[in-house]
Amino acid sequence: MTDRTLPPGLHRDTLALRTAIDRSQYGENSEALYLTSGFVQADAETSARRFAGTEEGFTYSRTSNPTVASFEQRLAALEGTEAAIAASSGMGAILMMCMGLLRAGDHVICSRSVFGSTLNLFAKEFAKFGVETTFVSQTDVAQWRAALRPTTKLLFAETPTNPLTEVCDIRALADLAHGAGALLAVDNCFCSPALQRPVEFGADLIIHSGTKYLDGQGRVMAGAICGPRKLIVDVFGPVVRTAGMVLSPFNAWVVLKGMETLGIRMEAQSARALAVAQWLEGHPMVARVHYPGLPSHPQHALAMRQQSGQGGAVVSFDVRGNDPVTARKNAFHVIDSTRVVSIATNLGDTKTIITHPGTTSHGRLSEEQRQAAGIGQGLIRLAVGLDHIEDIKADLLRGLDTLA
Ligand SMILES: *Cc1c(COP(=O)(O)O)cnc(C)c1O
C-alpha cells in the first residue's frame, strides 16, 4: 500500500498523474477501480492480524479501499501534506474533522463568510453537542484575536469565499491559532491545490469538497481532509471508520482521474474568469465586479500572493437596480436571457454555471442578514468553465444589453 516508487522532487503536474498505490499484477496504466465492499483474506491468521492493525491490508471498504487510498495519496501530494483522508462529501469532511478534534466545552472561531452549510453545521448542529462557535469578519484579523478563549481549539476559514470572493490572510490566522494552542483549518475548495497550498502559509488542516474542482466535471460528490499523518491516522481515521462518512470507491476513482487535469483546468478557467471579470467591469449595467484577480478587489495583493498569482474561476457581479426589487428583476433578466451557460448552483464544473445567490445559496437568510453579508438582490455568481470566452460574453450580453 505504499506509493509507487517515484523519484523525489517531481512537479505538481506530474504528481497529479502519477501518485497512487502500486499497480495490480495486471499492470494497468490507468488506476483500477476496486468496486468492492469486502476483501478476501488468505487465512484466519492474516485476517486477525489485519483487524488488529499489526499488518497492513484491506479488509472492508469502510476502513480502507485501494481506489480511495490512491485518491488520498494523490490529493496529499498536491496539497503538500503528509496525508489525507477521504469523506463522502465536503460537508462530511468538516463533520469528520470536528468529531475528531472537538468535545463539549470547546470553542471554535469561524469566518462569518464561509459556505452556508458550514455555517449551519457550526451554528446549529455542533451547538447541540456543547461546542460553541464565534463568527467573525473574514478579513479583520483583530476580530479573530479578540474572539480567542482558553477553550478555543479550532480556527476555521475559507478563502476566497462564496460568492463575494473575499480573501483572508492564512499566515496571520495560522500565527494566531498557534499562539493560542489551536489549529487552523482552511477550506481550499475555491482555489484547489493547483493555485493555493494553505500549508505553505502555516495552515494545519485543509478541507476539500472534491465535488467541485477536483472532480471538475460535475459528476460525483467527494470530500477530504489533508494534514499531518498523526492526526489523519490517529484522530480522523477512527472517526470515519466508526461514523461511516466514507467515500465510495467509484466516486474516489472519478475524482482521482479528475485530478489529472486539475492544473490545466484551473489555469484555463482562471484565465477565462479574469477576461470575463475585466470585461464586466466595463459594462454600464454592471455596478461592481467581485474577483480577486482584479486590482479593484480589496485583497487583490494578498490574493495574488496566496493564489499563485491567479484569481480562480468564480466571478460575482452586481447588476444595477435602484432598489432590491428592481435589482432582482434585472439579475433574473440577465440569468434568464442566457442560452448557453447552465442555471444551477454548483461550481467547479467545465460547464460555466450562473447562479442568483440571493434566492438560492443565501435564500434562507433574512434580507437583513443578506445585506450584512453583502449579498444584494442584483448579485450574480458566474462559475466560469471551459466554454469559449466569446460565447460566455455573448450569453451575458443577451440580458445586459436588453435591460429596461
Ligand atoms: C460545496 C462546498 C462545500 C461542501 O461540499 P460538498 O461536497 O457539497 O459537501 C464546502 N465548502 C465550500 C467552499 C463549497 O463550495
Short mmCIF file of C-alpha atoms and ligand atoms in Angstrom, two decimals:
data_model
loop_
_atom_site.label_atom_id
_atom_site.label_comp_id
_atom_site.label_asym_id
_atom_site.label_seq_id
_atom_site.Cartn_x
_atom_site.Cartn_y
_atom_site.Cartn_z
CA MET A 1 0.00 0.00 0.00
CA THR A 2 2.99 2.25 -0.34
CA ASP A 3 3.36 4.88 -3.04
CA ARG A 4 4.70 3.64 -6.33
CA THR A 5 8.40 4.31 -6.18
CA LEU A 6 8.64 7.71 -7.81
CA PRO A 7 11.81 9.80 -7.74
CA PRO A 8 11.75 12.71 -5.29
CA GLY A 9 11.29 16.30 -6.44
CA LEU A 10 8.60 15.74 -9.07
CA HIS A 11 6.47 18.72 -10.03
CA ARG A 12 2.82 19.03 -9.09
CA ASP A 13 1.61 18.38 -12.67
CA THR A 14 3.40 15.03 -12.65
CA LEU A 15 2.31 14.09 -9.12
CA ALA A 16 -1.31 14.71 -10.22
CA LEU A 17 -0.91 11.94 -12.81
CA ARG A 18 1.41 9.51 -11.06
CA THR A 19 0.74 9.42 -7.32
CA ALA A 20 -1.30 6.30 -6.50
CA ILE A 21 -0.98 2.95 -4.79
CA ASP A 22 1.01 0.22 -6.55
CA ARG A 23 -0.32 -1.16 -9.82
CA SER A 24 -2.05 -4.53 -9.65
CA GLN A 25 -0.41 -7.63 -11.13
CA TYR A 26 -2.05 -6.73 -14.47
CA GLY A 27 -0.01 -3.54 -14.88
CA GLU A 28 -2.89 -1.18 -15.68
CA ASN A 29 -1.77 2.30 -16.78
CA SER A 30 -5.00 3.98 -15.69
CA GLU A 31 -5.59 3.28 -12.00
CA ALA A 32 -8.02 0.44 -11.34
CA LEU A 33 -11.44 0.89 -9.80
CA TYR A 34 -11.78 -1.52 -6.87
CA LEU A 35 -15.55 -1.52 -6.55
CA THR A 36 -15.79 -3.96 -3.66
CA SER A 37 -17.06 -3.65 -0.12
CA GLY A 38 -15.03 -6.54 1.32
CA PHE A 39 -11.62 -8.16 0.73
CA VAL A 40 -10.87 -11.88 0.81
CA GLN A 41 -8.18 -12.87 3.33
CA ALA A 42 -5.61 -15.62 2.75
CA ASP A 43 -6.39 -17.28 6.08
CA ALA A 44 -7.82 -16.59 9.53
CA GLU A 45 -4.43 -15.59 10.98
CA THR A 46 -3.90 -12.94 8.29
CA SER A 47 -7.42 -11.67 8.84
CA ALA A 48 -6.80 -11.45 12.60
CA ARG A 49 -3.54 -9.53 12.13
CA ARG A 50 -5.18 -7.05 9.73
CA PHE A 51 -8.08 -6.45 12.08
CA ALA A 52 -5.67 -6.00 14.99
CA GLY A 53 -3.77 -3.45 12.89
CA THR A 54 -0.45 -5.27 13.19
CA GLU A 55 -0.37 -5.94 9.44
CA GLU A 56 -1.34 -3.61 6.61
CA GLY A 57 -4.02 -4.92 4.28
CA PHE A 58 -7.53 -4.26 3.13
CA THR A 59 -10.45 -5.80 4.99
CA TYR A 60 -13.61 -3.77 4.47
CA SER A 61 -14.22 -0.57 2.50
CA ARG A 62 -15.49 1.45 5.46
CA THR A 63 -11.97 1.02 6.89
CA SER A 64 -9.98 1.42 3.67
CA ASN A 65 -10.12 0.71 -0.05
CA PRO A 66 -7.32 0.74 -2.65
CA THR A 67 -9.03 3.24 -5.00
CA VAL A 68 -9.84 5.55 -2.09
CA ALA A 69 -6.23 5.21 -0.89
CA SER A 70 -4.98 6.33 -4.31
CA PHE A 71 -7.28 9.37 -4.17
CA GLU A 72 -5.98 10.22 -0.68
CA GLN A 73 -2.31 9.87 -1.65
CA ARG A 74 -2.71 11.94 -4.80
CA LEU A 75 -4.55 14.77 -3.03
CA ALA A 76 -1.99 14.85 -0.20
CA ALA A 77 0.81 15.04 -2.80
CA LEU A 78 -0.87 18.04 -4.44
CA GLU A 79 -1.54 19.86 -1.16
CA GLY A 80 1.94 19.12 0.15
CA THR A 81 0.64 17.47 3.32
CA GLU A 82 1.85 14.20 4.84
CA ALA A 83 -1.50 12.51 4.42
CA ALA A 84 -5.17 12.88 3.52
CA ILE A 85 -8.36 11.09 4.43
CA ALA A 86 -11.41 10.89 2.18
CA ALA A 87 -15.03 11.61 3.08
CA SER A 88 -18.32 11.17 1.26
CA SER A 89 -18.63 14.93 0.62
CA GLY A 90 -17.05 18.23 1.60
CA MET A 91 -19.52 18.58 4.46
CA GLY A 92 -18.72 15.02 5.54
CA ALA A 93 -15.05 16.04 5.76
CA ILE A 94 -15.84 19.01 8.02
CA LEU A 95 -18.05 16.79 10.17
CA MET A 96 -15.25 14.21 10.45
CA MET A 97 -12.70 16.88 11.37
CA CYS A 98 -14.86 18.36 14.12
CA MET A 99 -15.90 14.97 15.53
CA GLY A 100 -12.22 14.12 15.78
CA LEU A 101 -10.93 17.37 17.26
CA LEU A 102 -13.71 18.76 19.44
CA ARG A 103 -15.57 17.86 22.58
CA ALA A 104 -18.29 19.56 24.66
CA GLY A 105 -17.00 22.82 26.13
CA ASP A 106 -14.61 23.53 23.25
CA HIS A 107 -14.74 26.76 21.31
CA VAL A 108 -14.36 27.44 17.57
CA ILE A 109 -13.74 30.70 15.71
CA CYS A 110 -15.11 30.75 12.19
CA SER A 111 -15.34 33.31 9.43
CA ARG A 112 -18.83 34.72 9.03
CA SER A 113 -18.50 34.36 5.24
CA VAL A 114 -17.96 30.59 4.95
CA PHE A 115 -20.14 28.25 2.89
CA GLY A 116 -23.78 28.27 4.11
CA SER A 117 -23.89 24.61 5.17
CA THR A 118 -20.63 25.07 7.09
CA LEU A 119 -22.19 27.99 8.96
CA ASN A 120 -25.20 25.86 9.86
CA LEU A 121 -23.08 22.90 10.89
CA PHE A 122 -21.20 25.04 13.43
CA ALA A 123 -24.08 27.30 14.50
CA LYS A 124 -26.79 24.62 14.81
CA GLU A 125 -25.52 21.03 14.80
CA PHE A 126 -22.35 21.35 16.89
CA ALA A 127 -24.04 23.80 19.27
CA LYS A 128 -26.36 20.89 20.21
CA PHE A 129 -23.31 19.00 21.50
CA GLY A 130 -21.90 21.88 23.53
CA VAL A 131 -19.35 23.18 21.03
CA GLU A 132 -19.67 26.94 20.79
CA THR A 133 -18.67 28.94 17.71
CA THR A 134 -17.93 32.66 17.41
CA PHE A 135 -18.39 34.07 13.91
CA VAL A 136 -16.06 36.88 12.91
CA SER A 137 -15.12 39.02 9.92
CA GLN A 138 -13.43 37.22 7.01
CA THR A 139 -10.83 39.95 6.62
CA ASP A 140 -10.32 41.64 10.03
CA VAL A 141 -7.69 39.62 11.94
CA ALA A 142 -8.27 41.76 15.07
CA GLN A 143 -11.77 40.25 15.38
CA TRP A 144 -10.30 36.72 15.33
CA ARG A 145 -7.78 37.71 18.00
CA ALA A 146 -10.47 39.28 20.18
CA ALA A 147 -12.59 36.12 19.94
CA LEU A 148 -9.86 33.80 21.33
CA ARG A 149 -10.67 32.00 24.59
CA PRO A 150 -8.69 29.49 26.67
CA THR A 151 -11.05 26.82 25.29
CA THR A 152 -10.50 27.76 21.61
CA LYS A 153 -9.39 24.60 19.77
CA LEU A 154 -10.02 25.44 16.14
CA LEU A 155 -9.96 28.41 13.76
CA PHE A 156 -11.89 27.72 10.55
CA ALA A 157 -11.51 29.81 7.39
CA GLU A 158 -12.37 29.55 3.73
CA THR A 159 -10.61 31.62 1.09
CA PRO A 160 -11.73 33.01 -1.28
CA THR A 161 -15.33 32.92 -0.06
CA ASN A 162 -18.53 32.22 -1.88
CA PRO A 163 -19.94 34.28 -3.61
CA LEU A 164 -18.09 37.55 -2.88
CA THR A 165 -14.56 36.07 -3.18
CA GLU A 166 -13.28 37.75 0.00
CA VAL A 167 -9.74 36.66 0.84
CA CYS A 168 -8.36 36.08 4.35
CA ASP A 169 -4.71 36.17 5.40
CA ILE A 170 -3.85 32.50 6.03
CA ARG A 171 -0.44 33.25 7.58
CA ALA A 172 -1.89 35.76 10.07
CA LEU A 173 -4.63 33.33 11.13
CA ALA A 174 -2.16 30.43 11.45
CA ASP A 175 0.09 32.52 13.72
CA LEU A 176 -2.90 33.50 15.82
CA ALA A 177 -4.09 29.88 16.14
CA HIS A 178 -0.65 28.53 17.03
CA GLY A 179 -0.04 31.27 19.61
CA ALA A 180 -3.25 30.14 21.32
CA GLY A 181 -2.53 26.39 21.10
CA ALA A 182 -5.28 25.92 18.50
CA LEU A 183 -5.30 24.58 14.93
CA LEU A 184 -6.14 26.43 11.72
CA ALA A 185 -8.28 24.62 9.14
CA VAL A 186 -8.72 26.14 5.69
CA ASP A 187 -11.42 25.17 3.19
CA ASN A 188 -9.45 25.26 -0.08
CA CYS A 189 -12.39 24.46 -2.35
CA PHE A 190 -12.32 27.62 -4.49
CA CYS A 191 -8.62 27.59 -5.42
CA SER A 192 -7.78 23.89 -5.16
CA PRO A 193 -4.12 22.94 -4.60
CA ALA A 194 -3.41 23.89 -8.22
CA LEU A 195 -3.49 27.57 -7.16
CA GLN A 196 -3.22 27.64 -3.36
CA ARG A 197 -1.49 25.36 -0.83
CA PRO A 198 -2.57 26.63 2.62
CA VAL A 199 0.10 24.55 4.44
CA GLU A 200 2.71 26.78 2.79
CA PHE A 201 1.21 29.65 4.82
CA GLY A 202 1.02 27.70 8.08
CA ALA A 203 -2.44 26.09 7.98
CA ASP A 204 -2.67 22.75 9.81
CA LEU A 205 -5.62 21.12 8.08
CA ILE A 206 -7.04 21.57 4.58
CA ILE A 207 -10.68 20.80 3.80
CA HIS A 208 -11.83 19.82 0.33
CA SER A 209 -15.09 19.42 -1.43
CA GLY A 210 -13.92 17.06 -4.17
CA THR A 211 -17.33 17.67 -5.73
CA LYS A 212 -16.03 20.94 -7.14
CA TYR A 213 -12.71 21.48 -8.97
CA LEU A 214 -11.03 18.18 -8.03
CA ASP A 215 -13.64 16.23 -10.00
CA GLY A 216 -14.01 19.27 -12.21
CA GLN A 217 -16.78 17.91 -14.38
CA GLY A 218 -19.72 17.98 -12.02
CA ARG A 219 -20.15 14.22 -11.74
CA VAL A 220 -19.80 12.99 -8.16
CA MET A 221 -19.75 14.08 -4.51
CA ALA A 222 -16.49 13.73 -2.59
CA GLY A 223 -14.57 15.32 0.26
CA ALA A 224 -11.30 15.08 2.17
CA ILE A 225 -9.15 16.40 4.99
CA CYS A 226 -5.42 16.88 4.32
CA GLY A 227 -2.94 17.26 7.16
CA PRO A 228 -0.22 15.72 9.35
CA ARG A 229 -0.12 11.89 9.26
CA LYS A 230 -0.52 11.65 13.02
CA LEU A 231 -3.85 13.48 13.04
CA ILE A 232 -5.10 11.70 9.91
CA VAL A 233 -4.24 8.22 11.21
CA ASP A 234 -4.85 8.56 14.95
CA VAL A 235 -7.66 11.14 15.13
CA PHE A 236 -9.68 11.16 11.89
CA GLY A 237 -9.21 7.52 10.84
CA PRO A 238 -11.12 6.16 13.85
CA VAL A 239 -13.93 8.70 13.25
CA VAL A 240 -14.54 7.74 9.63
CA ARG A 241 -14.37 4.02 10.48
CA THR A 242 -16.97 4.31 13.22
CA ALA A 243 -19.14 7.15 11.90
CA GLY A 244 -19.06 5.90 8.31
CA MET A 245 -18.93 9.06 6.15
CA VAL A 246 -16.70 7.08 3.75
CA LEU A 247 -16.07 7.93 0.12
CA SER A 248 -17.42 5.40 -2.36
CA PRO A 249 -14.62 3.75 -4.41
CA PHE A 250 -16.45 4.73 -7.59
CA ASN A 251 -16.54 8.41 -6.61
CA ALA A 252 -12.90 8.22 -5.49
CA TRP A 253 -11.94 6.84 -8.91
CA VAL A 254 -13.82 9.59 -10.78
CA VAL A 255 -12.13 12.32 -8.73
CA LEU A 256 -8.74 10.56 -8.98
CA LYS A 257 -8.99 10.84 -12.77
CA GLY A 258 -10.33 14.41 -12.47
CA MET A 259 -7.23 15.48 -10.54
CA GLU A 260 -5.05 14.53 -13.52
CA THR A 261 -6.31 17.60 -15.40
CA LEU A 262 -6.73 19.88 -12.36
CA GLY A 263 -3.71 22.08 -13.11
CA ILE A 264 -4.55 22.89 -16.71
CA ARG A 265 -8.25 23.28 -15.94
CA MET A 266 -7.62 25.76 -13.13
CA GLU A 267 -5.22 27.72 -15.28
CA ALA A 268 -7.58 27.85 -18.25
CA GLN A 269 -10.71 28.57 -16.18
CA SER A 270 -8.88 31.24 -14.17
CA ALA A 271 -7.72 32.95 -17.37
CA ARG A 272 -11.28 32.95 -18.75
CA ALA A 273 -12.66 34.24 -15.44
CA LEU A 274 -10.17 37.12 -15.44
CA ALA A 275 -11.12 38.04 -19.00
CA VAL A 276 -14.85 37.97 -18.15
CA ALA A 277 -14.26 39.98 -14.96
CA GLN A 278 -12.28 42.69 -16.78
CA TRP A 279 -14.90 42.87 -19.49
CA LEU A 280 -17.80 43.03 -17.00
CA GLU A 281 -16.13 45.94 -15.19
CA GLY A 282 -16.56 47.98 -18.36
CA HIS A 283 -20.26 47.28 -18.86
CA PRO A 284 -22.55 50.21 -17.96
CA MET A 285 -25.22 47.95 -16.39
CA VAL A 286 -22.72 46.31 -14.01
CA ALA A 287 -22.32 48.21 -10.72
CA ARG A 288 -19.47 46.13 -9.27
CA VAL A 289 -17.38 43.06 -10.02
CA HIS A 290 -16.03 40.83 -7.24
CA TYR A 291 -12.95 38.96 -8.41
CA PRO A 292 -9.58 38.55 -6.60
CA GLY A 293 -7.70 38.83 -9.90
CA LEU A 294 -8.82 42.43 -10.42
CA PRO A 295 -6.79 45.30 -8.93
CA SER A 296 -10.14 46.74 -7.72
CA HIS A 297 -10.56 43.75 -5.33
CA PRO A 298 -9.91 44.88 -1.71
CA GLN A 299 -7.49 41.98 -1.03
CA HIS A 300 -6.01 41.78 -4.53
CA ALA A 301 -2.35 41.83 -3.43
CA LEU A 302 -2.87 39.23 -0.70
CA ALA A 303 -4.83 37.01 -3.10
CA MET A 304 -2.06 37.14 -5.69
CA ARG A 305 0.49 36.10 -3.03
CA GLN A 306 -1.61 33.20 -1.73
CA GLN A 307 -3.10 32.00 -5.02
CA SER A 308 -0.07 31.66 -7.32
CA GLY A 309 -0.89 35.00 -8.93
CA GLN A 310 -4.32 33.84 -10.13
CA GLY A 311 -7.86 34.82 -9.24
CA GLY A 312 -9.61 31.46 -9.53
CA ALA A 313 -12.65 30.70 -11.66
CA VAL A 314 -15.53 32.30 -9.75
CA VAL A 315 -16.62 35.84 -10.64
CA SER A 316 -19.54 37.62 -8.99
CA PHE A 317 -21.07 40.88 -10.15
CA ASP A 318 -23.85 43.28 -9.17
CA VAL A 319 -26.31 44.23 -11.86
CA ARG A 320 -27.60 47.79 -11.49
CA GLY A 321 -31.03 48.44 -9.96
CA ASN A 322 -32.08 51.32 -7.71
CA ASP A 323 -33.92 49.16 -5.19
CA PRO A 324 -33.87 45.45 -4.25
CA VAL A 325 -36.98 44.67 -6.33
CA THR A 326 -35.55 46.23 -9.50
CA ALA A 327 -32.10 44.73 -8.86
CA ARG A 328 -33.59 41.24 -8.57
CA LYS A 329 -35.74 41.75 -11.70
CA ASN A 330 -32.62 42.83 -13.62
CA ALA A 331 -30.49 39.96 -12.32
CA PHE A 332 -33.23 37.44 -13.21
CA HIS A 333 -33.44 39.00 -16.69
CA VAL A 334 -29.71 38.52 -17.25
CA ILE A 335 -29.83 34.92 -15.96
CA ASP A 336 -32.96 34.02 -17.95
CA SER A 337 -31.60 35.54 -21.16
CA THR A 338 -28.68 33.08 -21.27
CA ARG A 339 -28.89 30.22 -23.74
CA VAL A 340 -25.51 28.55 -23.22
CA VAL A 341 -24.39 28.72 -19.58
CA SER A 342 -26.21 26.49 -17.06
CA ILE A 343 -28.58 27.93 -14.47
CA ALA A 344 -27.53 25.83 -11.46
CA THR A 345 -25.99 26.22 -8.00
CA ASN A 346 -22.91 24.02 -8.35
CA LEU A 347 -19.43 25.31 -9.22
CA GLY A 348 -16.14 23.82 -10.29
CA ASP A 349 -17.56 22.35 -13.50
CA THR A 350 -16.11 22.64 -17.01
CA LYS A 351 -19.57 23.93 -17.99
CA THR A 352 -20.00 27.58 -16.97
CA ILE A 353 -22.70 27.95 -14.31
CA ILE A 354 -24.75 31.05 -13.47
CA THR A 355 -26.42 31.48 -10.07
CA HIS A 356 -28.51 34.05 -8.18
CA PRO A 357 -27.11 33.68 -4.63
CA GLY A 358 -29.80 35.86 -3.03
CA THR A 359 -32.54 33.33 -3.82
CA THR A 360 -30.53 30.09 -3.79
CA SER A 361 -27.45 29.53 -1.60
CA HIS A 362 -28.33 32.55 0.56
CA GLY A 363 -32.10 32.41 0.04
CA ARG A 364 -32.92 31.28 3.57
CA LEU A 365 -31.27 34.27 5.23
CA SER A 366 -33.38 37.27 6.21
CA GLU A 367 -32.98 40.36 3.98
CA GLU A 368 -31.11 41.95 6.92
CA GLN A 369 -28.63 39.04 7.20
CA ARG A 370 -28.14 39.11 3.44
CA GLN A 371 -27.40 42.82 3.47
CA ALA A 372 -24.91 42.31 6.30
CA ALA A 373 -23.23 39.60 4.22
CA GLY A 374 -23.14 41.96 1.22
CA ILE A 375 -25.34 39.69 -0.91
CA GLY A 376 -27.61 42.08 -2.80
CA GLN A 377 -30.58 41.10 -4.97
CA GLY A 378 -28.67 42.22 -8.06
CA LEU A 379 -25.76 39.86 -7.36
CA ILE A 380 -24.97 37.15 -9.92
CA ARG A 381 -22.32 34.45 -9.49
CA LEU A 382 -20.60 33.05 -12.52
CA ALA A 383 -18.52 29.87 -12.05
CA VAL A 384 -16.52 30.06 -15.25
CA GLY A 385 -15.83 26.78 -17.00
CA LEU A 386 -14.18 26.00 -20.31
CA ASP A 387 -16.83 27.49 -22.62
CA HIS A 388 -15.23 29.83 -25.16
CA ILE A 389 -14.86 33.29 -23.69
CA GLU A 390 -16.69 34.99 -26.59
CA ASP A 391 -19.66 32.65 -26.15
CA ILE A 392 -19.83 33.45 -22.43
CA LYS A 393 -19.71 37.19 -23.11
CA ALA A 394 -22.37 36.96 -25.85
CA ASP A 395 -24.57 34.94 -23.49
CA LEU A 396 -24.35 37.60 -20.77
CA LEU A 397 -24.86 40.42 -23.26
CA ARG A 398 -28.22 38.96 -24.31
CA GLY A 399 -29.52 40.12 -20.95
CA LEU A 400 -27.21 43.01 -20.04
CA ASP A 401 -27.90 44.85 -23.29
CA THR A 402 -31.67 44.45 -23.10
CA LEU A 403 -32.26 45.70 -19.55
CA ALA A 404 -35.05 48.28 -19.46
C1 LIG B 1 -19.56 22.90 -1.94
C2 LIG B 1 -18.73 23.41 -0.84
C3 LIG B 1 -18.62 22.69 0.36
C4 LIG B 1 -19.38 21.43 0.63
O1 LIG B 1 -19.00 20.41 -0.21
P1 LIG B 1 -20.00 19.20 -0.61
O2 LIG B 1 -19.12 18.30 -1.38
O3 LIG B 1 -21.12 19.81 -1.39
O4 LIG B 1 -20.48 18.62 0.66
C5 LIG B 1 -17.79 23.19 1.34
N1 LIG B 1 -17.11 24.34 1.16
C6 LIG B 1 -17.21 25.06 0.02
C7 LIG B 1 -16.43 26.30 -0.12
C8 LIG B 1 -18.01 24.62 -1.02
O5 LIG B 1 -18.11 25.34 -2.15
#
